[in-house]
Coordinates of C-alpha atoms in Angstrom, one line a residue:
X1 CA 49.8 56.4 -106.2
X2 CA 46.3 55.3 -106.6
X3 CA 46.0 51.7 -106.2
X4 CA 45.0 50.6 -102.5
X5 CA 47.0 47.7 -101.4
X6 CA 44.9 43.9 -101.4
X7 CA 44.6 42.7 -97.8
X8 CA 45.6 38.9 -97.1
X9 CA 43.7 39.0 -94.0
X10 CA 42.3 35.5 -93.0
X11 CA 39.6 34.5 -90.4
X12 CA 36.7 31.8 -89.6
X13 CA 32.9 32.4 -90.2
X14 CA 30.6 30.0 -88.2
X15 CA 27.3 30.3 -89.4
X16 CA 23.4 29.7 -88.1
X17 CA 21.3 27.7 -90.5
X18 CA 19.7 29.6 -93.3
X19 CA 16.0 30.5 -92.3
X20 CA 13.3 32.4 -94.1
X21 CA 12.3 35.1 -92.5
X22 CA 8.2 36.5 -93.4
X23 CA 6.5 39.1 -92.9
X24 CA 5.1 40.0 -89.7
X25 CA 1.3 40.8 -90.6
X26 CA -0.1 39.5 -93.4
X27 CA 0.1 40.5 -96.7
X28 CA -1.7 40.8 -99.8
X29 CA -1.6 37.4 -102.1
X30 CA -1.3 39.0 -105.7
X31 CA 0.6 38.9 -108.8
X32 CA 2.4 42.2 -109.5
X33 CA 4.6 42.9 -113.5
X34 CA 7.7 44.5 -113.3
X35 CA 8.2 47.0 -115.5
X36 CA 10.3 46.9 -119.3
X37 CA 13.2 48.7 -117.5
X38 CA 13.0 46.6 -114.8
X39 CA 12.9 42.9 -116.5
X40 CA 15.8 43.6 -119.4
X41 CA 18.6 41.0 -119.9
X42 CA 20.8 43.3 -118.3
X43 CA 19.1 43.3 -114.7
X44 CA 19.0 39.2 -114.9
X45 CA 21.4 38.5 -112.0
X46 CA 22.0 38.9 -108.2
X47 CA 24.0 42.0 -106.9
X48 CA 26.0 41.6 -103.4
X49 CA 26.8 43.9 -101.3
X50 CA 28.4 44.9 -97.5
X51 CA 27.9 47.2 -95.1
X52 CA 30.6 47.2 -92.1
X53 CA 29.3 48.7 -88.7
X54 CA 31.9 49.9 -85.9
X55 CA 31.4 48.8 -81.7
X56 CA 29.3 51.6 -80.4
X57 CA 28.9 51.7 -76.4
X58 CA 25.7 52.2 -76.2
X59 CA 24.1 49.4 -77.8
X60 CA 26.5 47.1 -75.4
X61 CA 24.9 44.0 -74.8
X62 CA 22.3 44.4 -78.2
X63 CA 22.4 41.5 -80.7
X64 CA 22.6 43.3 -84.1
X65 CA 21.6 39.9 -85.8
X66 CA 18.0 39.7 -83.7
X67 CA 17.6 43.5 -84.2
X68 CA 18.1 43.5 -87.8
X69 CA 15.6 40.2 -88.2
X70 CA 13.3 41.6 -86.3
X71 CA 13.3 44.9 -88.4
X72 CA 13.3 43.0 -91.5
X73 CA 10.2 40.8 -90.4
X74 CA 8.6 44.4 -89.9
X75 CA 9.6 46.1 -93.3
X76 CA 8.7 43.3 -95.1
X77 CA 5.1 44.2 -94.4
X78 CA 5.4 47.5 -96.8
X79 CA 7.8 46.1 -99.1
X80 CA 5.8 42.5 -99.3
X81 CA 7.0 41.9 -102.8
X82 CA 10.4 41.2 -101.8
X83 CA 9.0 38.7 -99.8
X84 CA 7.7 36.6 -103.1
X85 CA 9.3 34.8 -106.0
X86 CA 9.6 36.0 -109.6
X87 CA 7.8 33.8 -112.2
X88 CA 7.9 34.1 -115.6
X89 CA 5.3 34.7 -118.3
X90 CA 4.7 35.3 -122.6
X91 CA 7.3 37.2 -123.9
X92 CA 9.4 36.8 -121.2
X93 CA 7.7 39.4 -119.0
X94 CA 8.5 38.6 -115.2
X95 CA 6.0 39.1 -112.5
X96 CA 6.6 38.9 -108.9
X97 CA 4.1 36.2 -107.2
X98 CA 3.6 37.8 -104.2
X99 CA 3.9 34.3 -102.3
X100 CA 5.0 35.5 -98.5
X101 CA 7.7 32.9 -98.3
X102 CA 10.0 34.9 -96.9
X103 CA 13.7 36.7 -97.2
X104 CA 16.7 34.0 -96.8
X105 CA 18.4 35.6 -93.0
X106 CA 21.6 33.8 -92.0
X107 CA 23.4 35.0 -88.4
X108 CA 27.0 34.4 -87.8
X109 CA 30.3 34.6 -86.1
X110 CA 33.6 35.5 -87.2
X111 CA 37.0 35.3 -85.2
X112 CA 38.3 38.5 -86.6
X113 CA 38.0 42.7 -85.4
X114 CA 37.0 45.6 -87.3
X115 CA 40.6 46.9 -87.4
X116 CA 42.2 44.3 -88.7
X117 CA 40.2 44.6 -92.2
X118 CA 42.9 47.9 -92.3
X119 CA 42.5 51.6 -92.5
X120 CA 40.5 52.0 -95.5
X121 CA 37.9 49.7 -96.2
X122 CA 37.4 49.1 -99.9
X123 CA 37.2 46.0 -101.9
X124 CA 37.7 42.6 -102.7
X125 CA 37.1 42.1 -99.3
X126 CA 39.2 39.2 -97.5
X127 CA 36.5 36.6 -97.6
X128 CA 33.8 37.9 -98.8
X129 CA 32.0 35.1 -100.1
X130 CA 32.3 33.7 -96.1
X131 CA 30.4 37.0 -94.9
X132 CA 28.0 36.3 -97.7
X133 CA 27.1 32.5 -97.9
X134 CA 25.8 31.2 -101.3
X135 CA 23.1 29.0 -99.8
X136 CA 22.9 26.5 -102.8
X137 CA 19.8 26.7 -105.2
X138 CA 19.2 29.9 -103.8
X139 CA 20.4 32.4 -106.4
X140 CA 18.5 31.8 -109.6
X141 CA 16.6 34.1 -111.3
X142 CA 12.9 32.6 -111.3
X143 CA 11.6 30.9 -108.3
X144 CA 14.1 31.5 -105.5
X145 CA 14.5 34.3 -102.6
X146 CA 14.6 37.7 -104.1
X147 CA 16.9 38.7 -101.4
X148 CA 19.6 37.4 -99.1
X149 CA 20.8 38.5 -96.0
X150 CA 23.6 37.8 -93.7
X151 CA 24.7 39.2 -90.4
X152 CA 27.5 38.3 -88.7
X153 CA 29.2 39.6 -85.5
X154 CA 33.0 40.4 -85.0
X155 CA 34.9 39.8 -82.1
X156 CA 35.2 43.9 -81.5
X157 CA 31.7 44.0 -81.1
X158 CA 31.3 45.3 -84.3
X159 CA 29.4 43.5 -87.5
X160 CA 29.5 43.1 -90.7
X161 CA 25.8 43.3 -92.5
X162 CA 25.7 42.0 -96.2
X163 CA 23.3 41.5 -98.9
X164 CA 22.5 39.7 -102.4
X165 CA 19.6 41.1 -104.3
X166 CA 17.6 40.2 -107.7
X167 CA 18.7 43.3 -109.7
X168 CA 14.9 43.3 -111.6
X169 CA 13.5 44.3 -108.3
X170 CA 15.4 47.5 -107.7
X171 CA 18.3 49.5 -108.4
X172 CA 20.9 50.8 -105.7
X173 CA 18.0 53.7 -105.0
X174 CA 15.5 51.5 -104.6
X175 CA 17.3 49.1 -102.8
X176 CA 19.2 51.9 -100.0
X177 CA 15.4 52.9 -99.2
X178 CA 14.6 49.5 -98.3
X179 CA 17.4 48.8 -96.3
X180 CA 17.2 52.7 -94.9
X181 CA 13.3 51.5 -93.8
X182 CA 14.8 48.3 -92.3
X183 CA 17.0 50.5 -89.7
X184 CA 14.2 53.5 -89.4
X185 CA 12.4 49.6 -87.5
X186 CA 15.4 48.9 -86.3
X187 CA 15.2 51.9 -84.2
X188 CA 11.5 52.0 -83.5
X189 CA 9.8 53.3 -85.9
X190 CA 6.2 51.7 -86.9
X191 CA 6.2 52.4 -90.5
X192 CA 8.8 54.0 -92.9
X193 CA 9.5 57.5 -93.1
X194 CA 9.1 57.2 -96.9
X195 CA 6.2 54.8 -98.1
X196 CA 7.5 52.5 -100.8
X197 CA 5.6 53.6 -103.9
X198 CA 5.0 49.8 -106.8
X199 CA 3.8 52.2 -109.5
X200 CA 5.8 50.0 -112.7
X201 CA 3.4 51.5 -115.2
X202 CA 5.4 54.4 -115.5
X203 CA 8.4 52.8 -116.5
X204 CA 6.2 50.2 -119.2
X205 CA 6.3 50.7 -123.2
X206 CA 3.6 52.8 -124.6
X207 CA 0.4 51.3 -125.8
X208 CA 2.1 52.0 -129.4
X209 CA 5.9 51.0 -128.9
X210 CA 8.5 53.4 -131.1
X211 CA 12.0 53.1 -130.6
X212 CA 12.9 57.2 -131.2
X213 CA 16.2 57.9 -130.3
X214 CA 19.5 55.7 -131.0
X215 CA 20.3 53.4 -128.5
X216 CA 23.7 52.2 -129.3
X217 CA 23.8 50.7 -126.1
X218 CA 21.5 47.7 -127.6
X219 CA 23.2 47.2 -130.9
X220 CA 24.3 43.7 -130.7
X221 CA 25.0 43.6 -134.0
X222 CA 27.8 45.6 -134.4
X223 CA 31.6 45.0 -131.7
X224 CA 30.7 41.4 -132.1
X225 CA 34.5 40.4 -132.2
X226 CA 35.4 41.2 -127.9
X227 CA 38.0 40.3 -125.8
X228 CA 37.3 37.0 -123.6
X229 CA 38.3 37.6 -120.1
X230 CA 39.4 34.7 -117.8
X231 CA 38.2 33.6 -115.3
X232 CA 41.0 34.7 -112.6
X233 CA 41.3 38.3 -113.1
X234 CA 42.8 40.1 -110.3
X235 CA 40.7 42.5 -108.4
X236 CA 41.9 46.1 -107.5
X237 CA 40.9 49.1 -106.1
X238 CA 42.1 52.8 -106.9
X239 CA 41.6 55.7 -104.6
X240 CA 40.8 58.9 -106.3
X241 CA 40.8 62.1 -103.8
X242 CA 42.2 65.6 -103.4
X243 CA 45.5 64.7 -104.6
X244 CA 44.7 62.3 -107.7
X245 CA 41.6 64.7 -108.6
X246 CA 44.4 67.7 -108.9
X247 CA 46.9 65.7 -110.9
X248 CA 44.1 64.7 -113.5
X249 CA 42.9 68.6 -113.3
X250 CA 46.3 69.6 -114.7
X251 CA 45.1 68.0 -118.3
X252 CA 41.8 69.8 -118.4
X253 CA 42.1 73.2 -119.9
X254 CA 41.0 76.0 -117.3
X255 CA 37.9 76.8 -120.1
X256 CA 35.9 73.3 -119.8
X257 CA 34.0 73.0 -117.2
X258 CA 33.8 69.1 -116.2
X259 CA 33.2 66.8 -112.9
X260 CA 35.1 65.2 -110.8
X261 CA 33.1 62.1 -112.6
X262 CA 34.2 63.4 -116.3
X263 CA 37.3 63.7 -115.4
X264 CA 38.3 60.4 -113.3
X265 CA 36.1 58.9 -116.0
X266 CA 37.9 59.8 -119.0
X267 CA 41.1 58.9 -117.5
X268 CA 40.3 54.8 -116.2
X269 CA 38.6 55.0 -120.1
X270 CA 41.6 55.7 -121.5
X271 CA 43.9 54.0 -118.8
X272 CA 42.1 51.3 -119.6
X273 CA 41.8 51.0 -123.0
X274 CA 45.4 50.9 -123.4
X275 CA 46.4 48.4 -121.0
X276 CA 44.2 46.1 -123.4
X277 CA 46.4 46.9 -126.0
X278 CA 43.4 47.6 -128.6
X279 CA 44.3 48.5 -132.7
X280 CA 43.9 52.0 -133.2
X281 CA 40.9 50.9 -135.3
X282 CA 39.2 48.9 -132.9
X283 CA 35.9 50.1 -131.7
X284 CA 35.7 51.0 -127.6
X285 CA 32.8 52.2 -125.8
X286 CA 31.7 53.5 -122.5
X287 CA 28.1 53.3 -120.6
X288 CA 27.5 55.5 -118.1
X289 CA 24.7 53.8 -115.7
X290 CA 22.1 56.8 -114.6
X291 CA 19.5 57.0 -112.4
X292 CA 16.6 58.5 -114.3
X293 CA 14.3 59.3 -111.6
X294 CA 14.5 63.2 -111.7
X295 CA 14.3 62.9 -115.6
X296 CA 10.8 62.8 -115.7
X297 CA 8.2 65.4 -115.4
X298 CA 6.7 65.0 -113.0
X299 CA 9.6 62.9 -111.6
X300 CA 8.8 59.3 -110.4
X301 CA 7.3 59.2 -106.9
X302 CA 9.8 59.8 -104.1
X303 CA 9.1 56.0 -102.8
X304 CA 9.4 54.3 -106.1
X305 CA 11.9 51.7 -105.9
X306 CA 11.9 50.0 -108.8
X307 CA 14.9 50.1 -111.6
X308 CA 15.2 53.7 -113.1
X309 CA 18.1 52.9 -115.2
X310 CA 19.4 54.5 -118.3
X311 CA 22.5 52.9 -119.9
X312 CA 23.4 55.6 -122.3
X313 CA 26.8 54.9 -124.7
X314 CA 29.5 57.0 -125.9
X315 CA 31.6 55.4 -129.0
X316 CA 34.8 56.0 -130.7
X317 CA 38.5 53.9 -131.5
X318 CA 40.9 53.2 -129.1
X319 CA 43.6 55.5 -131.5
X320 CA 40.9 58.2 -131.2
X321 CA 40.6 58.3 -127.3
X322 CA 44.3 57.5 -126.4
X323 CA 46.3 60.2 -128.8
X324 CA 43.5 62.5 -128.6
X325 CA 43.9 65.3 -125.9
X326 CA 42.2 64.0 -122.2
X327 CA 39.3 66.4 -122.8
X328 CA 38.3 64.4 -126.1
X329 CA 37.1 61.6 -123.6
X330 CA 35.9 63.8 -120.5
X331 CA 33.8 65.3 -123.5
X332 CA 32.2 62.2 -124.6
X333 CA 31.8 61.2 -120.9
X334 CA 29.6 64.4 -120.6
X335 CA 27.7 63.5 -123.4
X336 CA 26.8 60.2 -122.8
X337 CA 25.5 61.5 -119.9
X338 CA 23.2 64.1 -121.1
X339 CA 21.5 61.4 -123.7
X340 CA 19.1 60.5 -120.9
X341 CA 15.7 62.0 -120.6
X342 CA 12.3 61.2 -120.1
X343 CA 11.9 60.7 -123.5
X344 CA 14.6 58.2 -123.8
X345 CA 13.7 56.2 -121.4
X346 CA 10.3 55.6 -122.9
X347 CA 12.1 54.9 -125.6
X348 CA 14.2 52.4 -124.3
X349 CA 10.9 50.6 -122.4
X350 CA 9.5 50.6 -126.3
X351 CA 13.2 49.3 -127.8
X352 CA 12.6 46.5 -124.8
X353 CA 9.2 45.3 -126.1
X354 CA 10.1 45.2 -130.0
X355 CA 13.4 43.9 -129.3
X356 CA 12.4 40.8 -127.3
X357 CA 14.4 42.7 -124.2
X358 CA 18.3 42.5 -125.1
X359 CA 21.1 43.3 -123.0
X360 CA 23.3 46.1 -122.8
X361 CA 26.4 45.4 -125.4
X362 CA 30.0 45.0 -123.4
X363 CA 32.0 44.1 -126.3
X364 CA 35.1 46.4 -125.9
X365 CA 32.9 48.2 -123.1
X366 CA 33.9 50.4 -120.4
X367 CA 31.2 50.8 -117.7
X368 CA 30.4 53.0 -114.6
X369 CA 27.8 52.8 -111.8
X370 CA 28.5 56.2 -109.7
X371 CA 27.7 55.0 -106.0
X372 CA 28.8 58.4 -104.7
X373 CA 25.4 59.5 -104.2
X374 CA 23.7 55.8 -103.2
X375 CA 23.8 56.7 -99.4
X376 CA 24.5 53.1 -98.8
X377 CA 26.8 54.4 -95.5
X378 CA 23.3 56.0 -94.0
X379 CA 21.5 53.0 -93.4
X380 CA 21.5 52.9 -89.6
X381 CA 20.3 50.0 -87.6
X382 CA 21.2 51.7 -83.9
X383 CA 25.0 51.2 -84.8
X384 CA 25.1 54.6 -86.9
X385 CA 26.5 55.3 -90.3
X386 CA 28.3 52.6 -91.8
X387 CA 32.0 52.4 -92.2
X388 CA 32.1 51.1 -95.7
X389 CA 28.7 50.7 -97.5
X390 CA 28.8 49.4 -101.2
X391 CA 29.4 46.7 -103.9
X392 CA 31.7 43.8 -102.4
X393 CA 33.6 43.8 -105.4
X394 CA 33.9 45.3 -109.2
X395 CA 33.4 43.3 -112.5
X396 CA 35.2 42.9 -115.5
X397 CA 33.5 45.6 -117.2
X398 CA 32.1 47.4 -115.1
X399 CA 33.5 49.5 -112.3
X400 CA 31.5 51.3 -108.7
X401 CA 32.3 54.4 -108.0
X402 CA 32.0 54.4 -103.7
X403 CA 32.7 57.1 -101.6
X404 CA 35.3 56.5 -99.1
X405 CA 38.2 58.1 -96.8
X406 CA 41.7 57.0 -97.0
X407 CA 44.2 56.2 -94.1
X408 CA 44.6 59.9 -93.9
X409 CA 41.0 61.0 -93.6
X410 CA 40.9 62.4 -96.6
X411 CA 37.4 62.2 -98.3
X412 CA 37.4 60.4 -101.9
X413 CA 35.7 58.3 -104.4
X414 CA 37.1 54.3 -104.5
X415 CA 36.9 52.4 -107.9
X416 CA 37.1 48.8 -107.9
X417 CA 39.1 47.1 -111.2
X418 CA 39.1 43.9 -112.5
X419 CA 41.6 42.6 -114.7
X420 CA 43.8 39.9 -116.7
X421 CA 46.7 40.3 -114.0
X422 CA 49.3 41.4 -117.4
X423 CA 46.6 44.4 -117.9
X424 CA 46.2 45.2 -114.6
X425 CA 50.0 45.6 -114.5
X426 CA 50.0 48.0 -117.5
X427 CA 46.9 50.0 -116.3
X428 CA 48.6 50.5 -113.1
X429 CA 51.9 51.7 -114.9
X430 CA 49.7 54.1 -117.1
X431 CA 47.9 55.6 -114.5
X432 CA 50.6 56.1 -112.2
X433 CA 51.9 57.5 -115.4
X434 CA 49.3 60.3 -114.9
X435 CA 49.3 60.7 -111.4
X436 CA 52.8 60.8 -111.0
X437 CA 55.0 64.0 -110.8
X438 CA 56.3 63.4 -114.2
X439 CA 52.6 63.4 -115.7
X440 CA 53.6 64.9 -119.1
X441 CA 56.9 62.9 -120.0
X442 CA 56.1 59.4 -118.2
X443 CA 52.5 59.9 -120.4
X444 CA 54.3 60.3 -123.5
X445 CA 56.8 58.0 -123.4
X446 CA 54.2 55.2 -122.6
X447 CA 51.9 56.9 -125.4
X448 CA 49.3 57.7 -122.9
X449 CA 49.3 61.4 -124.0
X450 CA 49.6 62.8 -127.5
X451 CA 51.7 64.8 -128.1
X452 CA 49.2 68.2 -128.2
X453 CA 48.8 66.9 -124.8
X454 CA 52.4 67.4 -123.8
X455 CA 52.0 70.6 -125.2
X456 CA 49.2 72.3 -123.0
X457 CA 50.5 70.5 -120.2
X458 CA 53.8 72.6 -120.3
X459 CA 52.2 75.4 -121.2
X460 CA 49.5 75.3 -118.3
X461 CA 52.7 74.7 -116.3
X462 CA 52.7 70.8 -115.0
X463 CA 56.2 71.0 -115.9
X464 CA 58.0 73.9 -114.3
X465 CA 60.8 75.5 -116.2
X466 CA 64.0 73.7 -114.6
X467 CA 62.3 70.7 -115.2
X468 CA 61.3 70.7 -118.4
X469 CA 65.2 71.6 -119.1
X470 CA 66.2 68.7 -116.8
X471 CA 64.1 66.2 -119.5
X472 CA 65.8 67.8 -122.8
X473 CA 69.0 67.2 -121.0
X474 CA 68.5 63.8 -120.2
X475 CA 67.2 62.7 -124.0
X476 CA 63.3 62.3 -122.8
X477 CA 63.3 64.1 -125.7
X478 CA 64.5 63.6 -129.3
X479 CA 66.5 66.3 -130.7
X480 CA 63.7 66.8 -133.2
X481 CA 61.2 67.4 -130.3
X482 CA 63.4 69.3 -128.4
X483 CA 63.7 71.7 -131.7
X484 CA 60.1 71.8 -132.2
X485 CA 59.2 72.2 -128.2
X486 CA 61.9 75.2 -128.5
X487 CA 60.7 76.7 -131.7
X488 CA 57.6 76.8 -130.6
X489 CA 57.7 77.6 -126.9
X490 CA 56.6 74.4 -125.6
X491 CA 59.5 74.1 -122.8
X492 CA 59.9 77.7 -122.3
X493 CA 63.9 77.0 -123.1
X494 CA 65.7 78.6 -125.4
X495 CA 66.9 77.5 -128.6
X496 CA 70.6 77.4 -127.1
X497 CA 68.8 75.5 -124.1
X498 CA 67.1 72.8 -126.3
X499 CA 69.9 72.3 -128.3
X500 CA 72.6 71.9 -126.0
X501 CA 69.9 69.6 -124.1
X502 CA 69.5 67.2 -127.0
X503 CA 73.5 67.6 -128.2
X504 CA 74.0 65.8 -124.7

């Protein structure tokens, strides 16, 4: 079973008034553009975050709220634009008016321990928007803090560090290397080992925009006709490691080579996809969020921390990804992925400019942001790596990828889910479906695998011999399939076998 339980846990946050917390040197009083990557629709809200830190002996008697201010006060001198307000100018280009006024810092207390947040930290965290206080006005776009912070202290001795970020800034690179030069000062360092790098030209439309690949990912004209989510979806998170990445291999034949990504990928797609109950007609598609930053040649500067974001799309129906075999969708996973290059993201700056800067299309739209190699856990601020490190929940169309270890140790990936609570019901039941010894059968009767699915999953021996006799004898499958599995070797019974089966 992959779905982590929800934890009722309840406890009492008393907070410090909000402050703004400067720079500690002065800084230069400019105007800096973001770039066309950087000021799309799609990067137009705040992203919130938490990092949970254990009790560690040695820093006994250390307040990780003043250390952590005080290395922010110090960062904030390299990374000075944070410190500013975004304005916004013709065309709706944003610029950040680099103003000094300061990061919102709150410190506080909560009557709760490490331990009892559970074995496996993953989210919705129990209170979460108590650890992370909306100071009112605070969060809009233009004209407000560009970041949040809040640190509060547990009874353990531990603390709980969290975040809330203007995603046109940065993305999770950009952001990790700020908060990884907040704990290098945290520790006493004088200046970060990696220099933060501005440098938004390189990620600007050319002097001559032209759109020149396809960038289905910005077609609002087409998938118009969605499906409105409520407001009170439930939130879930699924744990994915050695076990659950074996069961899934089991689909994949032993000739495609594919991810752990592809795979886990292809199956939430699909999972997902029919728990909404779509038409076989109906249009689905998947974005895969990917950093870019290697992509170019030469790539981006190692301290660039600005957005580096490709959204590339795969499309198809929901008949055609749900009766097609599981490597159909690992295969159009893999694609998506490999639309991204250089090229394409000029390409998408360009689309940005002629466009008037749209938004990524999530009609129908099934969307990943792989975390696993975000290095939130490695921001140290004397305390050591981070128990949990990551998103502080999932969205309704989008889900975080975050490495994490299950009560066993066991080293995995978490995805956070968010659903109507009917279609979280039915996604659970069709990936336990999957996962579950009886991958083959329970996926066919629920229609999650076709029926050439059933086929190389016997044959690549999910379902051992006695077993597969065990099904025809119970009427999992019709006498006609039983005939055509025994024709055709699909059980590996015998005609006798498959008829006596289905007789019964």
């Amino acid at each position: 079973m992959a779905l982590l339980p929800p934890t009722s846990l309840v406890f009492t946050v008393q907070r410090h008034e909000p402050e703004l917390v400067v720079p500690a040197k002065p800084t230069p009083r400019e105007c800096k553009l973001l770039s066309d990557i950087d000021d799309q629709d799609g990067h137009r809200f705040q992203i919130r975050g938490l990092h949970f830190y254990r009790f560690k002996p040695s820093m006994q008697g250390k307040d990780p709220a003043c250390i952590i201010k005080e290395a922010l006060t110090k960062a904030l001198v390299f990374y000075y634009p944070y410190a500013g307000r975004l304005r916004e100018g013709p065309n709706r280009k944003l610029v950040v008016d680099c103003t000094g006024e300061g990061v919102l810092f709150i410190q506080a207390d909560a009557d709760v321990t490490l331990d009892q947040f559970g074995d496996s930290l993953h989210p919705p965290f129990p209170c979460y928007k108590e650890l992370l206080y909306e100071v009112p006005g605070s969060n809009e776009l233009l004209n407000c803090p560009l970041l949040q912070i809040q640190v509060t202290r547990l009874k353990c001795g531990g603390f709980i560090f969290a975040h809330r970020f203007n995603h046109t800034m940065s993305d999770a690179a950009g952001l990790i290397q700020f908060m990884c030069a907040m704990g290098e000062m945290a520790r006493g360092a004088l200046a970060p080992s990696t220099p933060p790098v501005w440098e938004r030209h390189l990620l600007n439309a050319r002097h001559s925009p032209l759109i020149t690949c396809v960038h289905d990912e910005y077609d609002n004209a087409t998938l118009t006709n969605g499906i409105e989510m409520p407001d009170n979806l439930l939130h879930r998170s699924f744990f994915f490691g050695p076990t659950q990445i074996s069961a899934l291999r089991r689909f994949v034949p032993h000739n495609l080579r594919c991810s752990t990504f592809d795979i886990v990928t292809a199956c939430l797609w699909r999972c997902r996809t029919k728990a909404l109950k779509l038409g076989p007609n109906d249009d689905v598609r998947f974005i895969c969020i990917v950093n870019a930053r290697s992509k170019f040649n030469p790539p981006l500067p190692s301290g660039f921390y600005g957005n580096a974001l490709g959204y590339p799309v795969a499309l198809t129906t929901a008949g055609q990804l749900c009766q097609n075999p599981m490597e159909y969708g690992i295969e159009l996973v893999r694609q998506a992925k490999a639309k991204i290059t250089e090229e394409y993201m000029k390409s998408t700056a360009d689309l940005m400019v002629i466009r008037g800067r749209p938004n990524v299309n999530t009609v129908r739209c099934f969307m990943v942001s792989d975390l696993t190699r975000a290095k939130f856990r490695e921001v140290d601020f004397g305390w050591g790596e981070a128990e949990f490190g990551g998103p502080a929940y999932g969205g309704d169309r989008i889900s975080f990828y975050i490495p994490s270890k299950n009560k066993e140790g066991e080293g995995g990936i978490v995805v956070p889910v968010c659903l109507p609570a009917p279609v979280m019901e039915s996604f659970v039941k069709e990936l336990d479906g999957i996962l579950s010894n009886n991958e083959a059968v329970v996926g066919a009767e629920n229609e999650i695998l076709s029926k050439d699915e059933v086929v190389a999953g016997v044959e690549n021996g999910i379902l051992p011999k006695d077993e597969a006799a065990a099904r025809v004898e119970n009427e999992i499958l019709s006498k006609d399939e039983a005939a055509v599995g025994a024709e055709n070797r699909i059980l590996i019974l015998s005609k006798d076998e498959a008829a006596a089966g289905a007789e019964k």
